[in-house]
Amino acid sequence: KVRSMWTLVMETLTSLKKEKEVVDSVLNVLNGSVDQCVLDGTNFVLHVPRMLAHRVESDIHQLCTGNLYEAGKLNALTVIQLLNEALRALRDEYHQSELKPQLKDIEVMVTVCNTLLQKLKAKSLVIEEQQQVSRSQSSRREEDWQVKWRNFLGLCPFSAVICQDPVSSVQFY
């Protein structure tokens, strides 16, 4: 019976170990026996990457104002502004990387469209040449018919029709 009670006590103490550590740390702070950390920016070195520094310096709107350190202490407002600018830079890079695959698709589409346009222009030239050949052939055939009619009738039938048509001989003033 004693052994089972001892086991139960040990299990309870083990389960309460984390809670005991929290309570001990609070008691130590209240008693002043623990070094307290103050976030005042002393003894803190901040390294700003060149790209971010260049971006902030060349910014037209000058969103970041002030120095990182004032009177040997870290200026929290400037640090927050600098961190915001770093987040904007990351966002811009992310959006640029999203556009690169779309850009390649668009470039392929432009290349295909340019090739198609060149083919259509070539086809248009061929059709235009065929149309000119067809016109020249039809005018030659018309001339041949006129020569045959002149030889047969002595005059062109079209000129005879025009002369006999009273409507065509009417003059308008």
PDB file of N, CA and C in Angstrom, residues 136-152 155-157:
ATOM      1  N   SER A 136      -5.796  40.427-115.700  1.00  0.00           N
ATOM      2  CA  SER A 136      -5.118  40.588-116.997  1.00  0.00           C
ATOM      3  C   SER A 136      -5.633  39.553-117.998  1.00  0.00           C
ATOM      4  N   GLN A 137      -5.895  38.331-117.525  1.00  0.00           N
ATOM      5  CA  GLN A 137      -6.420  37.302-118.430  1.00  0.00           C
ATOM      6  C   GLN A 137      -7.824  37.670-118.904  1.00  0.00           C
ATOM      7  N   SER A 138      -8.663  38.180-118.011  1.00  0.00           N
ATOM      8  CA  SER A 138     -10.027  38.534-118.423  1.00  0.00           C
ATOM      9  C   SER A 138     -10.016  39.721-119.378  1.00  0.00           C
ATOM     10  N   SER A 139      -9.113  40.687-119.183  1.00  0.00           N
ATOM     11  CA  SER A 139      -9.045  41.814-120.125  1.00  0.00           C
ATOM     12  C   SER A 139      -8.530  41.340-121.484  1.00  0.00           C
ATOM     13  N   ARG A 140      -7.595  40.382-121.510  1.00  0.00           N
ATOM     14  CA  ARG A 140      -7.123  39.817-122.784  1.00  0.00           C
ATOM     15  C   ARG A 140      -8.251  39.087-123.493  1.00  0.00           C
ATOM     16  N   ARG A 141      -9.018  38.324-122.747  1.00  0.00           N
ATOM     17  CA  ARG A 141     -10.139  37.590-123.357  1.00  0.00           C
ATOM     18  C   ARG A 141     -11.181  38.566-123.904  1.00  0.00           C
ATOM     19  N   GLU A 142     -11.428  39.631-123.154  1.00  0.00           N
ATOM     20  CA  GLU A 142     -12.395  40.629-123.630  1.00  0.00           C
ATOM     21  C   GLU A 142     -11.905  41.278-124.927  1.00  0.00           C
ATOM     22  N   GLU A 143     -10.617  41.581-124.962  1.00  0.00           N
ATOM     23  CA  GLU A 143     -10.052  42.152-126.192  1.00  0.00           C
ATOM     24  C   GLU A 143     -10.163  41.159-127.350  1.00  0.00           C
ATOM     25  N   ASP A 144      -9.903  39.890-127.070  1.00  0.00           N
ATOM     26  CA  ASP A 144     -10.032  38.863-128.117  1.00  0.00           C
ATOM     27  C   ASP A 144     -11.463  38.811-128.645  1.00  0.00           C
ATOM     28  N   TRP A 145     -12.465  38.859-127.752  1.00  0.00           N
ATOM     29  CA  TRP A 145     -13.864  38.842-128.177  1.00  0.00           C
ATOM     30  C   TRP A 145     -14.201  40.076-129.007  1.00  0.00           C
ATOM     31  N   GLN A 146     -13.687  41.218-128.597  1.00  0.00           N
ATOM     32  CA  GLN A 146     -13.959  42.437-129.368  1.00  0.00           C
ATOM     33  C   GLN A 146     -13.361  42.334-130.775  1.00  0.00           C
ATOM     34  N   VAL A 147     -12.150  41.783-130.868  1.00  0.00           N
ATOM     35  CA  VAL A 147     -11.525  41.601-132.188  1.00  0.00           C
ATOM     36  C   VAL A 147     -12.364  40.645-133.032  1.00  0.00           C
ATOM     37  N   LYS A 148     -12.832  39.549-132.465  1.00  0.00           N
ATOM     38  CA  LYS A 148     -13.660  38.586-133.208  1.00  0.00           C
ATOM     39  C   LYS A 148     -14.956  39.238-133.670  1.00  0.00           C
ATOM     40  N   TRP A 149     -15.627  40.009-132.827  1.00  0.00           N
ATOM     41  CA  TRP A 149     -16.874  40.670-133.197  1.00  0.00           C
ATOM     42  C   TRP A 149     -16.633  41.719-134.279  1.00  0.00           C
ATOM     43  N   ARG A 150     -15.537  42.435-134.183  1.00  0.00           N
ATOM     44  CA  ARG A 150     -15.234  43.427-135.226  1.00  0.00           C
ATOM     45  C   ARG A 150     -15.018  42.731-136.565  1.00  0.00           C
ATOM     46  N   ASN A 151     -14.301  41.631-136.510  1.00  0.00           N
ATOM     47  CA  ASN A 151     -14.053  40.887-137.754  1.00  0.00           C
ATOM     48  C   ASN A 151     -15.361  40.318-138.316  1.00  0.00           C
ATOM     49  N   PHE A 152     -16.252  39.878-137.455  1.00  0.00           N
ATOM     50  CA  PHE A 152     -17.489  39.247-137.902  1.00  0.00           C
ATOM     51  C   PHE A 152     -18.545  40.282-138.295  1.00  0.00           C
ATOM     52  N   LEU A 155     -18.042  45.841-136.291  1.00  0.00           N
ATOM     53  CA  LEU A 155     -17.963  46.734-135.137  1.00  0.00           C
ATOM     54  C   LEU A 155     -18.186  45.934-133.862  1.00  0.00           C
ATOM     55  N   CYS A 156     -17.862  46.563-132.767  1.00  0.00           N
ATOM     56  CA  CYS A 156     -17.977  45.879-131.461  1.00  0.00           C
ATOM     57  C   CYS A 156     -19.438  45.881-131.036  1.00  0.00           C
ATOM     58  N   PRO A 157     -19.988  44.752-130.569  1.00  0.00           N
ATOM     59  CA  PRO A 157     -21.404  44.715-130.204  1.00  0.00           C
ATOM     60  C   PRO A 157     -21.730  45.654-129.046  1.00  0.00           C
TER      61      PRO A 157
END
